[in-house]
Amino acid sequence: MAAFKTIIEPFKIKSVEPLGFTTESERARLLAEGGYNLFNIPAAKVLIDLLTDSGTSAMSAEQWAGMMRGDESYAGASSFYRFEAAVRELTGLREVIPVHQGRAAERILFELLGGKGRVIIANTHFDTTRANVEVSGAQARDLTVPEAAKISVPYPFKGNIDTLALEGCLRELGDRVPLVIMTVTNNSVGGQPVSMANLRETGRICRDYKVPLFLDCARFAENAWLIKQREPGFAGVPVRDIAREMFSYCQGAWMSSKKDALVNMGGFLALSDAALAKKAREVLIVGEGFPTYGGLSGRDLEAVAIGLGEVLSEEYLSYRIRSIEYLGEGLRKAGVPIVEPTGGHGVYVDAKALLPHIPPRLYPAQALACEIYRLGGIRTVEIGSLMFGRKNKDGSFVPAKAELVRMAIPRRVYTQSHIDYVIEVFGELARRAPDIRGLDLIEASEHLAHFTAKLAPAAP
Ligand SMILES: *Cc1c(COP(=O)(O)O)cnc(C)c1O
C-alpha cells in the first residue's frame, strides 16, 4: 500500500445525507435577511458547512452498533464502565467523570480550583475555558509563544507555551496558580500543535513548582499525529504511544468529545487526585447527573468509548491531516493567503492580506465569509474583529489582532471532491477580491456579539 501516493478516505459510505443546493440569488436574499451573519443561515441552505468541527463528525457503523448496546441504567451502567476503561487506558488517569460536553468539565473544575485572586496559566485558553475561569473570579493568562502571531511563517509548533515566561509567572505568583493548562491542539491559534519537547519541559516546570498540569485534550489525536509528522524522533513511534506520552506529563485532563472522540455530544473530566475527584462528583450530581452518566445517555458513553479508539487509527489520522493540508495547498495555489502551516482541524484564510482595501472597522473577514457563502454556498466562520474587536468608552474602535476566516473540517463527512469545490470557489473569489466591499455593524450585543450581530454592506 505504501508504494502509492494517493491517500484515500479510509471508509466507505453506508448512509448519506443530501447537501443543501440553492441559487446565488436565493443566497443573496438569505444573507440580507440574516443580517450578513452566517449563524442566521438555516443549515439546509448550506452546501458545504465548514462552520465548525465540533459535534459534526460522522459516526462509524461500530459506533452506531454501540448506540444500540447502550445500557441506560441510572446507576452503574455497563456503558459507563466501558467509557471509564477507554478514558483510563488513554490518559492513565484513574478518576473518570463523564460530562455532557467540554465546558461542563470546565465549570466543575474552575468552581473547585478557580476563585478570586487565583491565576490560571495556559498556552492559550479556549473561549469557553476563559469564560469559566473568569466566571469563577480567577484571571486567565495566556503564555502563547511569539511565533504564533506570525501568520505567514510556517513554524511547526505554534501551539507551544512560552516555558521561560511560565517559569517566571510561577516564581512570581507562587501558590496563586492552582493549575497550568496545555490545550492540545491549541485551538485559538489555529489548531496548531504543541510539541512533545514543550509538554515535557512544561511537565518538569510544573513538578518543580508543585503545580498540577492539565490537558484540555479536545484534539489530542490530531496533536499526536502532528508530533509524529513534525518532531524529530517520533516518525517511527505508534501514534497511540505518542498520545500516552502526552498524557504522562499531566495530573488531570478534560475533553470536549465532540472533537476527537468522533461523536456528536459528550465529554469527560479525568483526574489522578481522588480527593479532588470526590469534590468534582459532588458538583457533578447537582448540575449534570449521577457520577456514572454525568449528563450523557448510556448510548453516548458507548459511542465515546469506541470513538476514542477509532481516532487513533493511523489510516484515519493520515487521511484527516492530509485532507487539511490538501485544502491549504489548493488555496495557496489559488493565490489565497492562509495561516501557515495548516494545523489539525482546519484552514484559516488571512482576510487582511487578501482584502487590504477593507479596513478592520468594516470587518474584512466577515465580508469575505459572506462572499464565500453567496458565491458557493460554503459556510465558514469569521475569527476577527467581529468576534474579538471592541469599542473604547470614547467610541474608538479596537480591532482584533488578525482578520481570519476559518474553515473547520468536520471529521469523516466530506470527500476530496467537496474540498476541490471549496478550492475552486476560493480561486474565483481571490480574482474578485478587489470588488468585495466591507460591512457596517448595525446591531450587536455586549457579549459574544458575533453570534447575534447584524451587519449591512458598507457604502462604496
Ligand atoms: C470545544 C472546546 C472546548 C469546549 O467544549 P464544548 O464541548 O464545546 O463545551 C474546550 N476546549 C477546547 C480546546 C475546545 O476545542
Coordinates of C-alpha atoms and ligand atoms in Angstrom, one line a residue:
M1 CA 0.0 0.0 0.0
A2 CA 2.8 2.4 1.0
A3 CA 4.0 2.4 -2.6
F4 CA 1.1 4.5 -3.8
K5 CA 1.0 8.2 -3.1
T6 CA -2.8 8.8 -3.1
I7 CA -4.1 9.0 0.4
I8 CA -7.7 7.8 0.3
E9 CA -10.7 8.3 2.6
P10 CA -10.3 5.3 4.9
F11 CA -14.0 4.5 4.9
K12 CA -16.9 3.7 2.6
I13 CA -20.3 5.3 2.9
K14 CA -23.3 3.4 4.2
S15 CA -25.7 6.2 4.9
V16 CA -25.9 9.6 3.0
E17 CA -27.4 13.0 3.6
P18 CA -28.3 15.4 0.8
L19 CA -26.5 18.7 0.5
G20 CA -28.4 22.0 0.6
F21 CA -28.4 23.3 -3.0
T22 CA -29.6 26.9 -3.5
T23 CA -29.2 29.5 -6.2
E24 CA -27.0 32.5 -5.9
S25 CA -30.0 34.9 -5.8
E26 CA -31.5 32.8 -3.0
R27 CA -28.3 33.0 -1.0
A28 CA -28.0 36.8 -1.6
R29 CA -31.6 37.1 -0.1
L30 CA -30.8 34.8 2.8
L31 CA -27.7 36.9 3.6
A32 CA -29.6 40.2 3.6
E33 CA -32.4 38.7 5.7
G34 CA -29.9 37.2 8.1
G35 CA -28.1 40.5 8.7
Y36 CA -24.9 39.2 6.9
N37 CA -24.4 36.8 9.9
L38 CA -23.8 33.2 8.8
F39 CA -25.2 31.9 12.2
N40 CA -28.6 33.0 10.9
I41 CA -28.5 30.9 7.8
P42 CA -30.5 27.6 8.1
A43 CA -28.2 24.6 7.7
A44 CA -30.5 23.2 5.0
K45 CA -29.5 26.3 2.9
V46 CA -25.7 25.5 3.2
L47 CA -24.0 23.4 0.6
I48 CA -20.7 22.7 2.4
D49 CA -20.7 23.5 6.1
L50 CA -17.3 24.4 7.5
L51 CA -18.6 26.4 10.4
T52 CA -17.2 24.1 13.0
D53 CA -15.6 20.6 13.5
S54 CA -17.4 20.4 16.9
G55 CA -20.1 17.7 17.2
T56 CA -20.3 17.4 13.4
S57 CA -18.4 14.1 13.0
A58 CA -19.9 11.1 11.1
M59 CA -20.1 8.1 13.4
S60 CA -18.9 4.7 12.3
A61 CA -21.1 1.6 11.9
E62 CA -19.4 0.3 15.1
Q63 CA -20.4 3.4 17.0
W64 CA -24.0 3.1 15.8
A65 CA -23.9 -0.5 16.9
G66 CA -22.6 0.7 20.2
M67 CA -25.5 3.1 20.5
M68 CA -27.9 0.1 20.3
R69 CA -25.9 -1.7 23.0
G70 CA -26.1 1.4 25.3
D71 CA -27.1 0.5 28.8
E72 CA -29.5 3.2 30.1
S73 CA -29.4 2.1 33.7
Y74 CA -29.4 5.1 36.0
A75 CA -26.5 3.8 38.2
G76 CA -23.6 1.5 37.3
A77 CA -24.5 1.1 33.6
S78 CA -22.1 -1.3 31.7
S79 CA -21.7 1.5 29.2
F80 CA -20.1 3.7 31.9
Y81 CA -17.5 1.0 32.7
R82 CA -16.6 0.7 29.1
F83 CA -16.3 4.5 28.9
E84 CA -14.2 4.6 32.1
A85 CA -11.9 1.9 30.8
A86 CA -11.3 3.7 27.5
V87 CA -10.5 7.0 29.2
R88 CA -8.2 5.4 31.7
E89 CA -6.4 3.4 29.1
L90 CA -5.8 6.6 27.0
T91 CA -4.9 9.1 29.8
G92 CA -3.6 6.9 32.6
L93 CA -5.8 8.9 34.9
R94 CA -7.9 6.8 37.4
E95 CA -10.8 9.1 38.2
V96 CA -13.1 9.4 35.2
I97 CA -16.1 11.7 35.3
P98 CA -18.5 11.9 32.3
V99 CA -20.0 15.3 31.4
H100 CA -22.3 16.4 28.6
Q101 CA -19.6 18.5 26.9
G102 CA -16.3 20.1 27.4
R103 CA -17.5 23.3 29.1
A104 CA -19.3 21.3 31.8
A105 CA -15.9 19.9 32.8
E106 CA -14.5 23.4 32.9
R107 CA -17.4 24.7 35.0
I108 CA -16.8 22.0 37.6
L109 CA -13.0 22.3 37.6
F110 CA -12.9 26.1 38.0
E111 CA -15.7 26.1 40.6
L112 CA -13.3 24.0 42.6
L113 CA -9.9 25.4 41.7
G114 CA -10.7 28.9 40.5
G115 CA -11.8 31.9 42.5
K116 CA -10.8 35.5 43.3
G117 CA -7.0 36.1 43.4
R118 CA -6.2 32.9 41.5
V119 CA -4.4 33.0 38.2
I120 CA -4.8 30.2 35.6
I121 CA -2.0 29.9 33.1
A122 CA -2.3 28.3 29.6
N123 CA -0.6 28.0 26.3
T124 CA -3.9 29.7 25.2
H125 CA -7.3 29.4 26.9
F126 CA -10.1 28.4 24.5
D127 CA -13.1 30.9 24.7
T128 CA -15.2 28.6 27.0
T129 CA -12.2 27.9 29.2
R130 CA -11.5 31.5 29.6
A131 CA -15.2 32.3 30.3
N132 CA -15.4 29.6 33.0
V133 CA -12.1 30.8 34.6
E134 CA -13.4 34.4 34.7
V135 CA -16.9 33.5 36.0
S136 CA -15.1 31.8 39.0
G137 CA -13.4 35.2 39.7
A138 CA -10.0 34.0 38.7
Q139 CA -7.8 35.5 36.0
A140 CA -6.9 33.7 32.8
R141 CA -3.3 34.3 31.5
D142 CA -2.1 33.1 28.0
L143 CA 1.6 32.5 27.5
T144 CA 1.4 31.7 23.8
V145 CA 4.8 31.6 22.0
P146 CA 5.6 34.7 19.9
E147 CA 5.9 32.6 16.7
A148 CA 2.1 32.0 16.8
A149 CA 1.5 35.7 15.9
K150 CA 3.5 35.4 12.6
I151 CA 0.7 34.3 10.3
S152 CA 2.7 33.5 7.2
V153 CA 5.7 31.8 8.9
P154 CA 5.4 28.0 8.9
Y155 CA 6.8 27.3 12.4
P156 CA 5.9 23.7 13.2
F157 CA 4.7 24.0 16.8
K158 CA 2.9 27.3 17.1
G159 CA 0.7 25.8 19.8
N160 CA 3.5 25.7 22.4
I161 CA 3.6 27.6 25.7
D162 CA 6.4 30.0 26.4
T163 CA 8.3 28.0 29.0
L164 CA 10.6 30.9 30.1
A165 CA 7.5 33.1 30.8
L166 CA 5.8 30.1 32.5
E167 CA 8.7 29.7 34.9
G168 CA 8.7 33.5 35.6
C169 CA 5.0 33.5 36.3
L170 CA 5.2 30.6 38.7
R171 CA 8.1 32.1 40.5
E172 CA 6.2 35.4 40.8
L173 CA 2.8 34.1 41.7
G174 CA 3.6 31.1 43.8
D175 CA 0.5 29.3 45.1
R176 CA -1.9 31.7 43.5
V177 CA -1.6 29.4 40.5
P178 CA -3.8 26.3 41.1
L179 CA -3.1 24.6 37.7
V180 CA -1.4 25.1 34.3
I181 CA -3.3 24.2 31.2
M182 CA -2.0 22.9 27.8
T183 CA -4.6 23.0 25.1
V184 CA -3.9 20.3 22.5
T185 CA -4.1 21.2 19.8
N186 CA -4.1 24.9 20.5
N187 CA -7.5 25.8 19.1
S188 CA -7.4 29.6 19.4
V189 CA -4.1 29.9 17.5
G190 CA -5.4 27.9 14.5
G191 CA -5.4 24.2 15.7
Q192 CA -1.6 24.4 15.9
P193 CA 0.1 21.5 17.7
V194 CA 2.2 21.5 20.9
S195 CA 5.5 19.6 20.7
M196 CA 6.4 16.7 23.0
A197 CA 9.5 18.7 24.0
N198 CA 7.3 21.6 25.1
L199 CA 5.0 19.3 27.0
R200 CA 7.9 17.5 28.7
E201 CA 9.5 20.8 29.7
T202 CA 6.2 22.2 31.0
G203 CA 5.7 19.0 33.0
R204 CA 9.2 19.4 34.6
I205 CA 8.5 23.1 35.4
C206 CA 5.1 22.2 36.9
R207 CA 6.7 19.5 39.0
D208 CA 9.4 21.8 40.3
Y209 CA 6.8 24.4 41.3
K210 CA 4.4 21.7 42.6
V211 CA 1.5 22.9 40.3
P212 CA -0.6 20.3 38.6
L213 CA -0.6 20.2 34.8
F214 CA -3.9 19.7 33.0
L215 CA -4.5 18.9 29.3
D216 CA -7.5 20.4 27.6
C217 CA -7.4 17.5 25.1
A218 CA -10.3 18.0 22.7
R219 CA -7.9 17.3 19.7
F220 CA -5.3 15.1 21.4
A221 CA -5.1 12.6 18.4
E222 CA -4.5 15.4 15.8
N223 CA -1.8 16.8 18.1
A224 CA -0.2 13.3 18.5
W225 CA -0.2 12.8 14.7
L226 CA 1.4 16.2 14.1
I227 CA 4.1 15.3 16.6
K228 CA 4.7 12.1 14.6
Q229 CA 5.0 14.1 11.4
R230 CA 6.9 17.2 12.5
E231 CA 9.0 16.4 15.6
P232 CA 12.4 14.7 15.2
G233 CA 12.5 11.2 16.8
F234 CA 8.8 10.4 16.5
A235 CA 8.3 9.3 12.9
G236 CA 8.6 5.6 13.9
V237 CA 6.6 5.8 17.1
P238 CA 3.0 4.4 17.1
V239 CA 0.5 7.3 17.5
R240 CA -1.1 5.6 20.5
D241 CA 2.2 5.7 22.3
I242 CA 2.7 9.3 21.4
A243 CA -0.7 10.1 22.9
R244 CA 0.1 8.2 26.0
E245 CA 3.3 10.0 26.5
M246 CA 1.5 13.4 26.1
F247 CA -0.9 12.4 28.9
S248 CA 2.0 11.0 31.1
Y249 CA 3.1 14.6 31.9
C250 CA -0.3 15.7 33.3
Q251 CA -2.3 15.1 36.5
G252 CA -5.6 15.9 35.0
A253 CA -7.4 16.3 31.7
W254 CA -10.7 17.3 30.2
M255 CA -12.1 16.7 26.8
S256 CA -14.8 18.0 24.6
S257 CA -15.5 14.7 23.0
K258 CA -17.4 16.5 20.2
K259 CA -14.0 16.8 18.5
D260 CA -11.5 13.8 18.6
A261 CA -13.9 11.3 20.1
L262 CA -15.8 11.3 16.8
V263 CA -19.2 11.8 18.4
N264 CA -21.9 14.5 18.3
M265 CA -22.1 15.1 22.1
G266 CA -20.1 14.2 25.1
G267 CA -17.1 15.0 27.3
F268 CA -15.1 14.0 30.4
L269 CA -13.0 15.2 33.3
A270 CA -10.2 12.8 34.3
L271 CA -8.1 13.3 37.4
S272 CA -5.4 11.5 39.4
D273 CA -6.3 13.2 42.7
A274 CA -9.0 11.1 44.3
A275 CA -9.9 13.8 46.9
L276 CA -10.4 16.4 44.1
A277 CA -12.4 13.9 42.1
K278 CA -14.7 13.3 45.2
K279 CA -15.5 17.1 45.3
A280 CA -15.9 17.2 41.5
R281 CA -18.5 14.4 41.7
E282 CA -20.5 16.4 44.3
V283 CA -20.7 19.3 41.9
L284 CA -21.5 16.9 39.1
I285 CA -24.5 15.5 40.8
V286 CA -26.0 19.0 41.3
G287 CA -25.6 20.2 37.7
E288 CA -25.0 17.2 35.4
G289 CA -26.2 13.9 36.9
F290 CA -25.2 10.8 38.8
P291 CA -21.4 10.0 38.5
T292 CA -21.9 7.0 36.2
Y293 CA -23.6 9.0 33.5
G294 CA -23.0 12.7 34.2
G295 CA -25.3 14.3 31.7
L296 CA -25.0 11.6 28.9
S297 CA -27.1 8.7 27.9
G298 CA -25.6 5.2 28.1
R299 CA -25.5 5.2 24.3
D300 CA -23.5 8.4 24.2
L301 CA -21.0 6.8 26.6
E302 CA -20.6 3.8 24.3
A303 CA -20.0 6.0 21.2
V304 CA -17.3 8.0 23.0
A305 CA -15.6 4.8 24.2
I306 CA -15.5 3.4 20.7
G307 CA -14.6 6.8 19.1
L308 CA -11.5 7.2 21.4
G309 CA -10.1 4.0 19.9
E310 CA -11.0 4.8 16.3
V311 CA -9.5 8.2 16.3
L312 CA -6.0 6.7 16.9
S313 CA -6.1 4.7 13.7
E314 CA -3.1 5.8 11.7
E315 CA -5.0 5.4 8.4
Y316 CA -7.6 7.8 9.7
L317 CA -5.2 10.4 11.1
S318 CA -3.1 10.4 7.9
Y319 CA -6.2 11.0 5.8
R320 CA -7.5 13.6 8.3
I321 CA -4.4 15.7 8.4
R322 CA -3.6 15.2 4.7
S323 CA -7.1 16.5 3.8
I324 CA -6.5 19.7 5.7
E325 CA -3.1 20.1 4.1
Y326 CA -4.6 19.4 0.7
L327 CA -7.1 22.3 1.2
G328 CA -4.2 24.5 2.3
E329 CA -2.1 23.7 -0.8
G330 CA -5.1 24.3 -3.1
L331 CA -5.8 27.7 -1.6
R332 CA -2.1 28.7 -1.7
K333 CA -2.0 27.8 -5.4
A334 CA -5.2 29.8 -6.0
G335 CA -3.5 32.8 -4.5
V336 CA -5.3 32.8 -1.2
P337 CA -3.1 33.7 1.8
I338 CA -3.5 31.3 4.7
V339 CA -2.2 30.8 8.2
E340 CA 1.0 28.7 7.8
P341 CA 1.4 25.9 8.3
T342 CA -2.0 24.2 8.2
G343 CA -3.0 22.7 11.6
G344 CA -5.1 19.9 12.9
H345 CA -8.7 20.8 12.2
G346 CA -9.0 23.5 9.6
V347 CA -7.5 26.1 7.4
Y348 CA -7.6 29.8 8.2
V349 CA -7.6 32.4 5.4
D350 CA -5.9 35.7 6.1
A351 CA -8.6 38.2 5.1
K352 CA -6.4 41.2 5.9
A353 CA -3.8 40.1 3.3
L354 CA -6.5 39.2 0.7
L355 CA -8.6 42.3 1.1
P356 CA -6.1 45.1 2.0
H357 CA -8.6 47.7 0.8
I358 CA -11.1 46.9 3.6
P359 CA -10.2 48.5 7.0
P360 CA -10.7 46.3 10.1
R361 CA -13.6 48.5 11.2
L362 CA -15.5 47.3 8.1
Y363 CA -14.9 43.6 9.1
P364 CA -12.9 42.3 6.1
A365 CA -13.1 38.6 7.4
Q366 CA -16.9 38.8 7.8
A367 CA -17.2 40.3 4.4
L368 CA -15.1 37.5 2.9
A369 CA -17.1 34.8 4.8
C370 CA -20.4 36.3 3.4
E371 CA -19.0 36.3 -0.2
I372 CA -17.9 32.7 0.1
Y373 CA -21.4 31.8 1.0
R374 CA -23.0 34.0 -1.7
L375 CA -20.7 32.6 -4.4
G376 CA -20.5 28.9 -3.5
G377 CA -22.9 28.1 -0.6
I378 CA -20.0 27.4 1.7
R379 CA -20.3 28.3 5.3
T380 CA -17.2 29.4 7.3
V381 CA -16.7 31.5 10.4
E382 CA -15.1 34.8 11.0
I383 CA -12.4 34.9 13.6
G384 CA -11.5 38.6 13.5
S385 CA -12.8 42.0 14.7
L386 CA -16.5 40.9 14.8
M387 CA -15.5 38.2 17.3
F388 CA -12.7 39.9 19.2
G389 CA -12.8 43.6 18.3
R390 CA -14.2 46.1 20.8
K391 CA -15.1 49.7 21.3
N392 CA -13.5 52.0 23.8
K393 CA -15.6 54.2 26.1
D394 CA -14.8 57.2 23.8
G395 CA -16.3 55.2 20.8
S396 CA -12.9 54.5 19.1
F397 CA -12.6 51.0 17.6
V398 CA -10.0 48.5 18.8
P399 CA -9.6 45.8 16.1
A400 CA -8.7 42.1 16.7
K401 CA -5.0 41.0 16.2
A402 CA -5.9 39.2 13.0
E403 CA -8.7 39.1 10.5
L404 CA -9.2 35.4 9.7
V405 CA -11.9 33.2 8.0
R406 CA -11.8 29.7 9.5
M407 CA -12.8 26.6 7.5
A408 CA -13.1 23.9 10.1
I409 CA -13.4 20.4 8.5
P410 CA -16.0 18.0 10.1
R411 CA -14.5 14.6 10.6
R412 CA -15.2 11.8 8.1
V413 CA -18.0 13.9 6.5
Y414 CA -16.7 15.4 3.2
T415 CA -14.8 13.8 0.4
Q416 CA -12.0 15.1 -1.8
S417 CA -14.4 16.4 -4.5
H418 CA -16.1 18.6 -1.8
I419 CA -12.7 20.0 -0.9
D420 CA -11.8 20.6 -4.6
Y421 CA -15.1 22.5 -5.0
V422 CA -14.1 24.7 -2.0
I423 CA -10.7 25.4 -3.6
E424 CA -12.4 26.3 -6.9
V425 CA -14.8 28.8 -5.3
F426 CA -12.0 30.4 -3.4
G427 CA -9.9 30.8 -6.5
E428 CA -12.8 32.7 -8.2
L429 CA -13.2 34.8 -5.1
A430 CA -9.5 35.7 -5.0
R431 CA -9.9 37.0 -8.6
R432 CA -12.8 39.1 -7.5
A433 CA -11.2 40.3 -4.2
P434 CA -10.8 44.0 -5.2
D435 CA -14.6 44.2 -5.8
I436 CA -15.5 42.9 -2.3
R437 CA -16.9 45.6 -0.1
G438 CA -16.8 45.9 3.7
L439 CA -19.7 45.6 6.2
D440 CA -21.1 48.1 8.7
L441 CA -22.1 46.8 12.1
I442 CA -25.7 47.7 12.7
E443 CA -26.6 45.9 15.9
A444 CA -24.6 43.9 18.4
S445 CA -25.0 42.6 21.9
E446 CA -22.3 43.2 24.6
H447 CA -21.1 39.6 25.0
L448 CA -20.3 37.1 22.3
A449 CA -21.6 39.6 19.7
H450 CA -20.6 37.5 16.7
F451 CA -23.4 35.0 17.3
T452 CA -26.2 37.7 17.1
A453 CA -24.7 40.7 15.3
K454 CA -26.5 42.3 12.3
L455 CA -24.5 43.9 9.5
A456 CA -25.1 45.6 6.2
P457 CA -22.9 46.3 3.1
A458 CA -20.9 49.5 3.6
A459 CA -21.3 52.4 1.1
P460 CA -18.8 52.1 -1.7
Ligands
LIG1 C1 -14.7 22.9 22.0 C2 -13.7 23.1 23.0 C3 -14.0 23.3 24.4 C4 -15.4 23.4 24.8 O1 -16.1 22.2 24.6 P1 -17.7 22.1 24.3 O2 -17.9 20.7 24.1 O3 -18.0 23.0 23.1 O4 -18.4 22.6 25.5 C5 -13.0 23.5 25.3 N1 -11.7 23.5 24.9 C6 -11.3 23.3 23.6 C7 -9.9 23.3 23.2 C8 -12.3 23.1 22.6 O5 -11.9 23.0 21.3

